[in-house]
């Protein structure tokens, strides 16, 4: 059976691009690896953050749009994004969150301690320590390599039909169910990052799309050939996937699982260094070829943004 390695990326909706950069780059220390626009709506940025290369399993992406109404986290959505921090760095992160006035709680799930907090738009974030995972070589502001977020640990899915969603994870995507505890089911995939998926079993309010909610979660396909096989499987199982779309940095298809969560399957290649050098990723506004002729106009419309070390966070 074909199996996904794990999470490719997660995409969320927010209101303000600079506030999002200050939080994910400034406070959490992720690298802005791509500054582009929403291909379907060029007046809106599409910002990608990740480890030093934005490799699959580390990429969180945002559509920041000021006019977007606030959403509500609930069923039919990914409810929580969880990142891996290196072993023994929890104290560092608690102190860092305090320093930037981010209120957090400490909690335990499946026997593991994590801290939970919200981003400025209300997205639910957790940090969990693990010994596995790969080192993120991107150091920023007051964050050194030994404390840097490595990438996704995983995500929590909120479904109105949790067992149907579980069935999709197991029998379509090929994840393995490894346990049930206190109202959560846990699944694992094989990659070293983005490999832990929980499904909430207790009832939740109905989710509403909007700012402060997650738009979709993307799963990894090794290459385009594998993506075609995924598409054939989804057609056969009557998930009505979209055609394969060119997203510049990967090829992708989309479908709704039975709980209503929007799933994407995206190829690992070509990745974010396909149109700009690794050293300067994320610095220039990157446009697909069909929008290059509108660059000047777009650069005037889009609000100016920058990655900056926050006040009091110099090395
Ligand atoms: Zn996506």
PDB file of C-alpha atoms and ligand atoms in Angstrom:
ATOM      1  CA  UNK A   1       0.000   0.000   0.000  1.00  0.00           C
ATOM      2  CA  UNK A   2       1.143   3.531  -0.834  1.00  0.00           C
ATOM      3  CA  UNK A   3       1.924   5.616   2.277  1.00  0.00           C
ATOM      4  CA  UNK A   4       2.535   9.315   2.745  1.00  0.00           C
ATOM      5  CA  UNK A   5       5.740  10.137   4.654  1.00  0.00           C
ATOM      6  CA  UNK A   6       3.814  12.733   6.678  1.00  0.00           C
ATOM      7  CA  UNK A   7       2.911  16.425   6.609  1.00  0.00           C
ATOM      8  CA  UNK A   8       4.229  18.458   3.669  1.00  0.00           C
ATOM      9  CA  UNK A   9       2.918  21.883   4.750  1.00  0.00           C
ATOM     10  CA  UNK A  10       0.048  23.537   6.610  1.00  0.00           C
ATOM     11  CA  UNK A  11      -1.648  26.701   5.333  1.00  0.00           C
ATOM     12  CA  UNK A  12      -3.530  29.203   7.492  1.00  0.00           C
ATOM     13  CA  UNK A  13      -5.415  32.461   7.086  1.00  0.00           C
ATOM     14  CA  UNK A  14      -4.452  35.576   9.033  1.00  0.00           C
ATOM     15  CA  UNK A  15      -5.060  39.327   8.866  1.00  0.00           C
ATOM     16  CA  UNK A  16      -1.714  41.099   8.931  1.00  0.00           C
ATOM     17  CA  UNK A  17       1.461  40.083   7.060  1.00  0.00           C
ATOM     18  CA  UNK A  18       3.965  42.035   9.196  1.00  0.00           C
ATOM     19  CA  UNK A  19       2.426  40.811  12.451  1.00  0.00           C
ATOM     20  CA  UNK A  20       2.654  37.253  11.121  1.00  0.00           C
ATOM     21  CA  UNK A  21       6.329  37.717  10.178  1.00  0.00           C
ATOM     22  CA  UNK A  22       7.112  39.225  13.584  1.00  0.00           C
ATOM     23  CA  UNK A  23       5.534  36.226  15.301  1.00  0.00           C
ATOM     24  CA  UNK A  24       6.725  33.278  13.202  1.00  0.00           C
ATOM     25  CA  UNK A  25      10.164  34.680  12.309  1.00  0.00           C
ATOM     26  CA  UNK A  26      10.673  37.139  15.186  1.00  0.00           C
ATOM     27  CA  UNK A  27       9.348  35.170  18.162  1.00  0.00           C
ATOM     28  CA  UNK A  28       9.408  31.538  16.946  1.00  0.00           C
ATOM     29  CA  UNK A  29      12.560  31.942  14.836  1.00  0.00           C
ATOM     30  CA  UNK A  30      11.365  30.203  11.678  1.00  0.00           C
ATOM     31  CA  UNK A  31      12.892  31.309   8.397  1.00  0.00           C
ATOM     32  CA  UNK A  32      10.757  33.172   5.853  1.00  0.00           C
ATOM     33  CA  UNK A  33      11.701  30.931   2.935  1.00  0.00           C
ATOM     34  CA  UNK A  34       9.347  32.326   0.297  1.00  0.00           C
ATOM     35  CA  UNK A  35       7.628  35.639  -0.227  1.00  0.00           C
ATOM     36  CA  UNK A  36       5.123  35.301  -3.026  1.00  0.00           C
ATOM     37  CA  UNK A  37       1.472  36.019  -3.706  1.00  0.00           C
ATOM     38  CA  UNK A  38      -1.703  33.992  -3.719  1.00  0.00           C
ATOM     39  CA  UNK A  39      -1.709  32.793  -7.341  1.00  0.00           C
ATOM     40  CA  UNK A  40      -5.502  32.937  -7.404  1.00  0.00           C
ATOM     41  CA  UNK A  41      -5.618  36.388  -5.775  1.00  0.00           C
ATOM     42  CA  UNK A  42      -2.430  38.349  -6.562  1.00  0.00           C
ATOM     43  CA  UNK A  43      -3.215  41.273  -4.235  1.00  0.00           C
ATOM     44  CA  UNK A  44      -2.671  38.935  -1.236  1.00  0.00           C
ATOM     45  CA  UNK A  45       0.732  37.710  -0.110  1.00  0.00           C
ATOM     46  CA  UNK A  46       1.533  34.039   0.321  1.00  0.00           C
ATOM     47  CA  UNK A  47       4.256  33.723   2.963  1.00  0.00           C
ATOM     48  CA  UNK A  48       6.107  30.459   3.639  1.00  0.00           C
ATOM     49  CA  UNK A  49       8.095  29.782   6.805  1.00  0.00           C
ATOM     50  CA  UNK A  50      10.163  26.720   7.686  1.00  0.00           C
ATOM     51  CA  UNK A  51      13.584  25.482   8.655  1.00  0.00           C
ATOM     52  CA  UNK A  52      16.613  26.786   6.751  1.00  0.00           C
ATOM     53  CA  UNK A  53      15.406  25.294   3.458  1.00  0.00           C
ATOM     54  CA  UNK A  54      11.676  25.063   4.193  1.00  0.00           C
ATOM     55  CA  UNK A  55      11.826  21.322   3.631  1.00  0.00           C
ATOM     56  CA  UNK A  56       8.611  19.271   3.676  1.00  0.00           C
ATOM     57  CA  UNK A  57       7.499  18.705   7.250  1.00  0.00           C
ATOM     58  CA  UNK A  58       8.601  22.202   8.322  1.00  0.00           C
ATOM     59  CA  UNK A  59       6.627  24.557   6.065  1.00  0.00           C
ATOM     60  CA  UNK A  60       3.827  26.671   7.491  1.00  0.00           C
ATOM     61  CA  UNK A  61       2.281  29.082   5.022  1.00  0.00           C
ATOM     62  CA  UNK A  62      -0.071  32.053   5.342  1.00  0.00           C
ATOM     63  CA  UNK A  63      -2.491  34.094   3.307  1.00  0.00           C
ATOM     64  CA  UNK A  64      -2.542  37.422   5.200  1.00  0.00           C
ATOM     65  CA  UNK A  65      -5.497  39.531   4.187  1.00  0.00           C
ATOM     66  CA  UNK A  66      -6.674  42.509   6.253  1.00  0.00           C
ATOM     67  CA  UNK A  67     -10.305  42.305   5.098  1.00  0.00           C
ATOM     68  CA  UNK A  68     -10.678  38.644   5.978  1.00  0.00           C
ATOM     69  CA  UNK A  69     -13.331  38.098   8.640  1.00  0.00           C
ATOM     70  CA  UNK A  70     -12.374  36.235  11.770  1.00  0.00           C
ATOM     71  CA  UNK A  71     -13.036  32.493  11.608  1.00  0.00           C
ATOM     72  CA  UNK A  72     -13.710  29.964  14.349  1.00  0.00           C
ATOM     73  CA  UNK A  73     -11.652  26.877  15.064  1.00  0.00           C
ATOM     74  CA  UNK A  74     -13.819  23.756  15.093  1.00  0.00           C
ATOM     75  CA  UNK A  75     -14.905  20.675  13.204  1.00  0.00           C
ATOM     76  CA  UNK A  76     -13.837  20.260   9.619  1.00  0.00           C
ATOM     77  CA  UNK A  77     -10.471  21.847  10.360  1.00  0.00           C
ATOM     78  CA  UNK A  78      -6.969  21.271  11.595  1.00  0.00           C
ATOM     79  CA  UNK A  79      -7.294  22.662  15.121  1.00  0.00           C
ATOM     80  CA  UNK A  80      -3.736  22.714  16.451  1.00  0.00           C
ATOM     81  CA  UNK A  81      -0.285  22.927  14.860  1.00  0.00           C
ATOM     82  CA  UNK A  82       2.460  21.296  16.882  1.00  0.00           C
ATOM     83  CA  UNK A  83       6.173  22.015  16.432  1.00  0.00           C
ATOM     84  CA  UNK A  84       9.170  20.030  17.687  1.00  0.00           C
ATOM     85  CA  UNK A  85      11.686  21.782  19.880  1.00  0.00           C
ATOM     86  CA  UNK A  86      14.998  20.084  20.756  1.00  0.00           C
ATOM     87  CA  UNK A  87      15.265  17.981  23.908  1.00  0.00           C
ATOM     88  CA  UNK A  88      15.934  20.104  27.027  1.00  0.00           C
ATOM     89  CA  UNK A  89      14.888  23.386  25.401  1.00  0.00           C
ATOM     90  CA  UNK A  90      11.468  23.719  27.074  1.00  0.00           C
ATOM     91  CA  UNK A  91      12.731  26.194  29.715  1.00  0.00           C
ATOM     92  CA  UNK A  92      14.305  28.318  27.006  1.00  0.00           C
ATOM     93  CA  UNK A  93      10.985  28.455  25.159  1.00  0.00           C
ATOM     94  CA  UNK A  94       8.930  29.231  28.257  1.00  0.00           C
ATOM     95  CA  UNK A  95      11.261  32.131  29.036  1.00  0.00           C
ATOM     96  CA  UNK A  96      11.116  33.303  25.456  1.00  0.00           C
ATOM     97  CA  UNK A  97       7.311  33.256  25.349  1.00  0.00           C
ATOM     98  CA  UNK A  98       7.230  35.220  28.637  1.00  0.00           C
ATOM     99  CA  UNK A  99       9.683  37.742  27.226  1.00  0.00           C
ATOM    100  CA  UNK A 100       7.349  38.448  24.292  1.00  0.00           C
ATOM    101  CA  UNK A 101       4.190  38.410  26.447  1.00  0.00           C
ATOM    102  CA  UNK A 102       2.789  35.267  24.833  1.00  0.00           C
ATOM    103  CA  UNK A 103       0.512  33.608  27.400  1.00  0.00           C
ATOM    104  CA  UNK A 104       0.919  29.838  27.463  1.00  0.00           C
ATOM    105  CA  UNK A 105      -0.212  26.808  29.419  1.00  0.00           C
ATOM    106  CA  UNK A 106       1.688  23.597  30.078  1.00  0.00           C
ATOM    107  CA  UNK A 107      -0.202  20.373  29.392  1.00  0.00           C
ATOM    108  CA  UNK A 108       0.333  16.662  28.769  1.00  0.00           C
ATOM    109  CA  UNK A 109      -0.941  14.475  25.928  1.00  0.00           C
ATOM    110  CA  UNK A 110       0.051  10.846  25.389  1.00  0.00           C
ATOM    111  CA  UNK A 111       2.454  11.228  28.306  1.00  0.00           C
ATOM    112  CA  UNK A 112       4.352  14.107  26.687  1.00  0.00           C
ATOM    113  CA  UNK A 113       4.605  17.622  28.092  1.00  0.00           C
ATOM    114  CA  UNK A 114       3.951  20.507  25.780  1.00  0.00           C
ATOM    115  CA  UNK A 115       3.290  24.228  25.974  1.00  0.00           C
ATOM    116  CA  UNK A 116       0.233  25.590  24.216  1.00  0.00           C
ATOM    117  CA  UNK A 117      -0.391  29.177  23.123  1.00  0.00           C
ATOM    118  CA  UNK A 118      -2.040  31.224  20.397  1.00  0.00           C
ATOM    119  CA  UNK A 119      -0.510  33.253  17.605  1.00  0.00           C
ATOM    120  CA  UNK A 120      -1.693  36.896  17.219  1.00  0.00           C
ATOM    121  CA  UNK A 121      -4.652  35.755  15.052  1.00  0.00           C
ATOM    122  CA  UNK A 122      -5.729  33.027  17.478  1.00  0.00           C
ATOM    123  CA  UNK A 123      -4.211  29.967  15.774  1.00  0.00           C
ATOM    124  CA  UNK A 124      -3.489  27.261  18.337  1.00  0.00           C
ATOM    125  CA  UNK A 125       0.189  26.316  18.552  1.00  0.00           C
ATOM    126  CA  UNK A 126       1.969  23.729  20.696  1.00  0.00           C
ATOM    127  CA  UNK A 127       5.656  23.075  21.262  1.00  0.00           C
ATOM    128  CA  UNK A 128       6.767  19.578  22.230  1.00  0.00           C
ATOM    129  CA  UNK A 129      10.269  18.346  23.052  1.00  0.00           C
ATOM    130  CA  UNK A 130      11.581  15.354  21.178  1.00  0.00           C
ATOM    131  CA  UNK A 131      14.899  13.590  20.838  1.00  0.00           C
ATOM    132  CA  UNK A 132      14.201  12.568  17.262  1.00  0.00           C
ATOM    133  CA  UNK A 133      13.831  15.034  14.390  1.00  0.00           C
ATOM    134  CA  UNK A 134      16.492  16.924  12.476  1.00  0.00           C
ATOM    135  CA  UNK A 135      18.461  19.965  13.585  1.00  0.00           C
ATOM    136  CA  UNK A 136      17.355  23.276  12.115  1.00  0.00           C
ATOM    137  CA  UNK A 137      20.484  25.230  11.201  1.00  0.00           C
ATOM    138  CA  UNK A 138      18.621  28.527  11.015  1.00  0.00           C
ATOM    139  CA  UNK A 139      19.513  30.748  13.974  1.00  0.00           C
ATOM    140  CA  UNK A 140      17.684  34.061  14.329  1.00  0.00           C
ATOM    141  CA  UNK A 141      17.635  36.848  16.918  1.00  0.00           C
ATOM    142  CA  UNK A 142      17.964  35.333  20.375  1.00  0.00           C
ATOM    143  CA  UNK A 143      17.493  31.756  19.101  1.00  0.00           C
ATOM    144  CA  UNK A 144      20.516  29.510  18.564  1.00  0.00           C
ATOM    145  CA  UNK A 145      20.625  26.245  16.668  1.00  0.00           C
ATOM    146  CA  UNK A 146      20.412  24.193  19.893  1.00  0.00           C
ATOM    147  CA  UNK A 147      17.010  25.719  20.708  1.00  0.00           C
ATOM    148  CA  UNK A 148      15.584  26.273  17.236  1.00  0.00           C
ATOM    149  CA  UNK A 149      12.212  24.783  16.265  1.00  0.00           C
ATOM    150  CA  UNK A 150      12.997  21.819  14.023  1.00  0.00           C
ATOM    151  CA  UNK A 151       9.738  21.647  12.112  1.00  0.00           C
ATOM    152  CA  UNK A 152       6.318  20.135  12.639  1.00  0.00           C
ATOM    153  CA  UNK A 153       5.771  17.446  15.179  1.00  0.00           C
ATOM    154  CA  UNK A 154       2.266  17.145  13.808  1.00  0.00           C
ATOM    155  CA  UNK A 155      -1.264  18.421  14.002  1.00  0.00           C
ATOM    156  CA  UNK A 156      -4.584  17.872  15.715  1.00  0.00           C
ATOM    157  CA  UNK A 157      -7.564  17.243  13.443  1.00  0.00           C
ATOM    158  CA  UNK A 158     -11.079  18.166  14.551  1.00  0.00           C
ATOM    159  CA  UNK A 159     -13.715  16.168  12.749  1.00  0.00           C
ATOM    160  CA  UNK A 160     -17.483  15.871  13.147  1.00  0.00           C
ATOM    161  CA  UNK A 161     -16.951  12.187  12.300  1.00  0.00           C
ATOM    162  CA  UNK A 162     -13.625  11.334  13.980  1.00  0.00           C
ATOM    163  CA  UNK A 163     -13.726   7.645  13.107  1.00  0.00           C
ATOM    164  CA  UNK A 164     -14.325   8.380   9.432  1.00  0.00           C
ATOM    165  CA  UNK A 165     -11.389  10.793   9.439  1.00  0.00           C
ATOM    166  CA  UNK A 166      -9.335   8.104  11.190  1.00  0.00           C
ATOM    167  CA  UNK A 167     -10.285   5.695   8.424  1.00  0.00           C
ATOM    168  CA  UNK A 168      -8.936   8.108   5.788  1.00  0.00           C
ATOM    169  CA  UNK A 169      -5.625   8.489   7.656  1.00  0.00           C
ATOM    170  CA  UNK A 170      -5.222   4.744   8.019  1.00  0.00           C
ATOM    171  CA  UNK A 171      -6.712   3.293   4.882  1.00  0.00           C
ATOM    172  CA  UNK A 172      -6.049   6.012   2.326  1.00  0.00           C
ATOM    173  CA  UNK A 173      -2.928   7.856   3.506  1.00  0.00           C
ATOM    174  CA  UNK A 174      -1.338   4.826   5.141  1.00  0.00           C
ATOM    175  CA  UNK A 175      -0.702   6.205   8.635  1.00  0.00           C
ATOM    176  CA  UNK A 176      -0.545   3.830  11.559  1.00  0.00           C
ATOM    177  CA  UNK A 177      -2.855   4.196  14.566  1.00  0.00           C
ATOM    178  CA  UNK A 178      -0.598   3.901  17.629  1.00  0.00           C
ATOM    179  CA  UNK A 179      -2.920   4.675  20.504  1.00  0.00           C
ATOM    180  CA  UNK A 180      -5.984   6.191  22.098  1.00  0.00           C
ATOM    181  CA  UNK A 181      -5.909   8.292  25.248  1.00  0.00           C
ATOM    182  CA  UNK A 182      -8.228  10.758  27.003  1.00  0.00           C
ATOM    183  CA  UNK A 183     -10.312  11.595  23.974  1.00  0.00           C
ATOM    184  CA  UNK A 184      -7.563  11.524  21.346  1.00  0.00           C
ATOM    185  CA  UNK A 185      -6.503   9.018  18.710  1.00  0.00           C
ATOM    186  CA  UNK A 186      -2.857   9.153  17.667  1.00  0.00           C
ATOM    187  CA  UNK A 187      -1.406   8.254  14.271  1.00  0.00           C
ATOM    188  CA  UNK A 188       2.188   8.034  13.088  1.00  0.00           C
ATOM    189  CA  UNK A 189       3.856   8.236   9.700  1.00  0.00           C
ATOM    190  CA  UNK A 190       7.407   7.422   8.722  1.00  0.00           C
ATOM    191  CA  UNK A 191       9.137  10.796   8.183  1.00  0.00           C
ATOM    192  CA  UNK A 192      11.283  12.243  10.988  1.00  0.00           C
ATOM    193  CA  UNK A 193       9.291  15.505  10.979  1.00  0.00           C
ATOM    194  CA  UNK A 194       5.551  16.092  10.681  1.00  0.00           C
ATOM    195  CA  UNK A 195       4.773  12.510  11.569  1.00  0.00           C
ATOM    196  CA  UNK A 196       2.313  12.667  14.503  1.00  0.00           C
ATOM    197  CA  UNK A 197      -1.375  13.236  13.854  1.00  0.00           C
ATOM    198  CA  UNK A 198      -3.987  13.320  16.590  1.00  0.00           C
ATOM    199  CA  UNK A 199      -7.751  13.240  16.087  1.00  0.00           C
ATOM    200  CA  UNK A 200      -9.986  14.705  18.770  1.00  0.00           C
ATOM    201  CA  UNK A 201     -12.771  12.281  19.701  1.00  0.00           C
ATOM    202  CA  UNK A 202     -14.855  14.567  21.912  1.00  0.00           C
ATOM    203  CA  UNK A 203     -17.434  16.949  20.371  1.00  0.00           C
ATOM    204  CA  UNK A 204     -16.385  20.425  19.194  1.00  0.00           C
ATOM    205  CA  UNK A 205     -18.163  23.462  17.790  1.00  0.00           C
ATOM    206  CA  UNK A 206     -18.485  23.699  14.036  1.00  0.00           C
ATOM    207  CA  UNK A 207     -15.489  25.386  12.428  1.00  0.00           C
ATOM    208  CA  UNK A 208     -15.863  28.552  10.354  1.00  0.00           C
ATOM    209  CA  UNK A 209     -13.225  29.446   7.773  1.00  0.00           C
ATOM    210  CA  UNK A 210     -11.620  32.830   8.297  1.00  0.00           C
ATOM    211  CA  UNK A 211      -8.664  34.620   9.847  1.00  0.00           C
ATOM    212  CA  UNK A 212      -7.126  32.631  12.672  1.00  0.00           C
ATOM    213  CA  UNK A 213      -8.027  29.240  11.201  1.00  0.00           C
ATOM    214  CA  UNK A 214      -6.199  26.654   9.149  1.00  0.00           C
ATOM    215  CA  UNK A 215      -7.201  26.411   5.517  1.00  0.00           C
ATOM    216  CA  UNK A 216      -5.718  23.013   4.703  1.00  0.00           C
ATOM    217  CA  UNK A 217      -3.082  20.430   5.526  1.00  0.00           C
ATOM    218  CA  UNK A 218      -0.875  18.969   2.811  1.00  0.00           C
ATOM    219  CA  UNK A 219       0.590  15.464   2.806  1.00  0.00           C
ATOM    220  CA  UNK A 220       3.799  14.432   1.119  1.00  0.00           C
ATOM    221  CA  UNK A 221       4.118  12.652  -2.222  1.00  0.00           C
ATOM    222  CA  UNK A 222       7.631  11.591  -3.231  1.00  0.00           C
ATOM    223  CA  UNK A 223       7.361  12.883  -6.806  1.00  0.00           C
ATOM    224  CA  UNK A 224       4.922  13.604  -9.595  1.00  0.00           C
ATOM    225  CA  UNK A 225       4.628   9.964 -10.583  1.00  0.00           C
ATOM    226  CA  UNK A 226       3.521   9.100  -7.063  1.00  0.00           C
ATOM    227  CA  UNK A 227       1.110  12.041  -7.062  1.00  0.00           C
ATOM    228  CA  UNK A 228      -0.611  10.563 -10.121  1.00  0.00           C
ATOM    229  CA  UNK A 229      -0.980   7.279  -8.248  1.00  0.00           C
ATOM    230  CA  UNK A 230      -2.509   9.134  -5.298  1.00  0.00           C
ATOM    231  CA  UNK A 231      -4.946  10.774  -7.673  1.00  0.00           C
ATOM    232  CA  UNK A 232      -5.963   7.454  -9.207  1.00  0.00           C
ATOM    233  CA  UNK A 233      -6.526   5.981  -5.735  1.00  0.00           C
ATOM    234  CA  UNK A 234      -8.644   8.963  -4.638  1.00  0.00           C
ATOM    235  CA  UNK A 235     -10.732   8.766  -7.807  1.00  0.00           C
ATOM    236  CA  UNK A 236     -11.269   5.055  -7.242  1.00  0.00           C
ATOM    237  CA  UNK A 237     -12.333   5.647  -3.632  1.00  0.00           C
ATOM    238  CA  UNK A 238     -14.665   8.472  -4.738  1.00  0.00           C
ATOM    239  CA  UNK A 239     -12.969  11.381  -2.967  1.00  0.00           C
ATOM    240  CA  UNK A 240     -13.290  13.503  -6.139  1.00  0.00           C
ATOM    241  CA  UNK A 241      -9.780  15.023  -6.066  1.00  0.00           C
ATOM    242  CA  UNK A 242      -9.000  18.136  -8.117  1.00  0.00           C
ATOM    243  CA  UNK A 243      -6.751  17.950 -11.153  1.00  0.00           C
ATOM    244  CA  UNK A 244      -3.037  18.171 -10.416  1.00  0.00           C
ATOM    245  CA  UNK A 245      -2.084  21.841 -10.099  1.00  0.00           C
ATOM    246  CA  UNK A 246       1.270  23.543 -10.546  1.00  0.00           C
ATOM    247  CA  UNK A 247       2.099  25.396  -7.334  1.00  0.00           C
ATOM    248  CA  UNK A 248       5.554  26.409  -8.586  1.00  0.00           C
ATOM    249  CA  UNK A 249       7.422  24.871  -5.612  1.00  0.00           C
ATOM    250  CA  UNK A 250       5.477  21.601  -5.789  1.00  0.00           C
ATOM    251  CA  UNK A 251       2.673  19.945  -7.757  1.00  0.00           C
ATOM    252  CA  UNK A 252      -0.504  19.350  -5.791  1.00  0.00           C
ATOM    253  CA  UNK A 253      -4.055  18.043  -5.703  1.00  0.00           C
ATOM    254  CA  UNK A 254      -6.843  18.706  -3.203  1.00  0.00           C
ATOM    255  CA  UNK A 255      -9.774  16.776  -1.777  1.00  0.00           C
ATOM    256  CA  UNK A 256     -12.085  16.881   1.241  1.00  0.00           C
ATOM    257  CA  UNK A 257     -11.908  13.968   3.633  1.00  0.00           C
ATOM    258  CA  UNK A 258     -15.182  12.733   5.118  1.00  0.00           C
ATOM    259  CA  UNK A 259     -14.976  15.028   8.147  1.00  0.00           C
ATOM    260  CA  UNK A 260     -14.801  18.015   5.783  1.00  0.00           C
ATOM    261  CA  UNK A 261     -11.130  18.887   6.352  1.00  0.00           C
ATOM    262  CA  UNK A 262      -9.412  20.073   3.167  1.00  0.00           C
ATOM    263  CA  UNK A 263      -6.504  17.744   2.408  1.00  0.00           C
ATOM    264  CA  UNK A 264      -3.819  18.417  -0.183  1.00  0.00           C
ATOM    265  CA  UNK A 265      -1.201  16.018  -1.480  1.00  0.00           C
ATOM    266  CA  UNK A 266       1.973  17.801  -2.624  1.00  0.00           C
ATOM    267  CA  UNK A 267       5.245  16.633  -4.148  1.00  0.00           C
ATOM    268  CA  UNK A 268       8.537  17.053  -2.266  1.00  0.00           C
ATOM    269  CA  UNK A 269      10.345  18.447  -5.340  1.00  0.00           C
ATOM    270  CA  UNK A 270      11.248  20.947  -6.656  1.00  0.00           C
ATOM    271  CA  UNK A 271      11.205  22.923  -3.372  1.00  0.00           C
ATOM    272  CA  UNK A 272      11.876  26.555  -2.531  1.00  0.00           C
ATOM    273  CA  UNK A 273      15.359  26.924  -4.006  1.00  0.00           C
ATOM    274  CA  UNK A 274      14.029  26.360  -7.529  1.00  0.00           C
ATOM    275  CA  UNK A 275      13.796  30.094  -8.278  1.00  0.00           C
ATOM    276  CA  UNK A 276      16.192  31.788  -5.842  1.00  0.00           C
ATOM    277  CA  UNK A 277      19.451  30.831  -4.100  1.00  0.00           C
ATOM    278  CA  UNK A 278      19.336  29.090  -0.710  1.00  0.00           C
ATOM    279  CA  UNK A 279      21.327  31.950   0.907  1.00  0.00           C
ATOM    280  CA  UNK A 280      18.742  34.605   0.039  1.00  0.00           C
ATOM    281  CA  UNK A 281      15.493  32.602   0.248  1.00  0.00           C
ATOM    282  CA  UNK A 282      12.479  34.744   1.048  1.00  0.00           C
ATOM    283  CA  UNK A 283      14.106  38.121   0.442  1.00  0.00           C
ATOM    284  CA  UNK A 284      12.697  38.963  -2.968  1.00  0.00           C
ATOM    285  CA  UNK A 285       9.022  38.944  -3.992  1.00  0.00           C
ATOM    286  CA  UNK A 286       8.795  35.890  -6.231  1.00  0.00           C
ATOM    287  CA  UNK A 287       6.143  35.814  -8.938  1.00  0.00           C
ATOM    288  CA  UNK A 288       5.110  33.028 -11.281  1.00  0.00           C
ATOM    289  CA  UNK A 289       6.041  33.744 -14.914  1.00  0.00           C
ATOM    290  CA  UNK A 290       2.471  34.665 -15.867  1.00  0.00           C
ATOM    291  CA  UNK A 291       2.427  37.507 -13.308  1.00  0.00           C
ATOM    292  CA  UNK A 292       5.968  38.811 -13.856  1.00  0.00           C
ATOM    293  CA  UNK A 293       4.691  41.513 -16.249  1.00  0.00           C
ATOM    294  CA  UNK A 294       2.572  42.919 -13.398  1.00  0.00           C
ATOM    295  CA  UNK A 295       5.466  43.085 -10.900  1.00  0.00           C
ATOM    296  CA  UNK A 296       5.653  46.877 -10.643  1.00  0.00           C
ATOM    297  CA  UNK A 297       1.919  47.221 -10.111  1.00  0.00           C
ATOM    298  CA  UNK A 298       1.833  44.397  -7.544  1.00  0.00           C
ATOM    299  CA  UNK A 299       4.792  45.747  -5.593  1.00  0.00           C
ATOM    300  CA  UNK A 300       2.936  49.048  -5.257  1.00  0.00           C
ATOM    301  CA  UNK A 301      -0.297  47.407  -4.051  1.00  0.00           C
ATOM    302  CA  UNK A 302       1.177  44.951  -1.543  1.00  0.00           C
ATOM    303  CA  UNK A 303       2.018  46.433   1.872  1.00  0.00           C
ATOM    304  CA  UNK A 304       5.767  46.672   2.632  1.00  0.00           C
ATOM    305  CA  UNK A 305       6.981  43.885   4.942  1.00  0.00           C
ATOM    306  CA  UNK A 306      10.323  42.846   6.431  1.00  0.00           C
ATOM    307  CA  UNK A 307      11.884  40.124   8.538  1.00  0.00           C
ATOM    308  CA  UNK A 308      13.301  41.912  11.581  1.00  0.00           C
ATOM    309  CA  UNK A 309      14.891  41.005  14.877  1.00  0.00           C
ATOM    310  CA  UNK A 310      12.434  42.130  17.525  1.00  0.00           C
ATOM    311  CA  UNK A 311      13.307  44.773  20.079  1.00  0.00           C
ATOM    312  CA  UNK A 312      15.457  43.431  22.890  1.00  0.00           C
ATOM    313  CA  UNK A 313      16.247  40.200  21.037  1.00  0.00           C
ATOM    314  CA  UNK A 314      19.684  40.960  19.625  1.00  0.00           C
ATOM    315  CA  UNK A 315      22.221  38.166  20.057  1.00  0.00           C
TER     316      UNK A 315
HETATM  317 ZN1  LIG B   1      -1.174  23.941   0.267  1.00  0.00          ZN
END
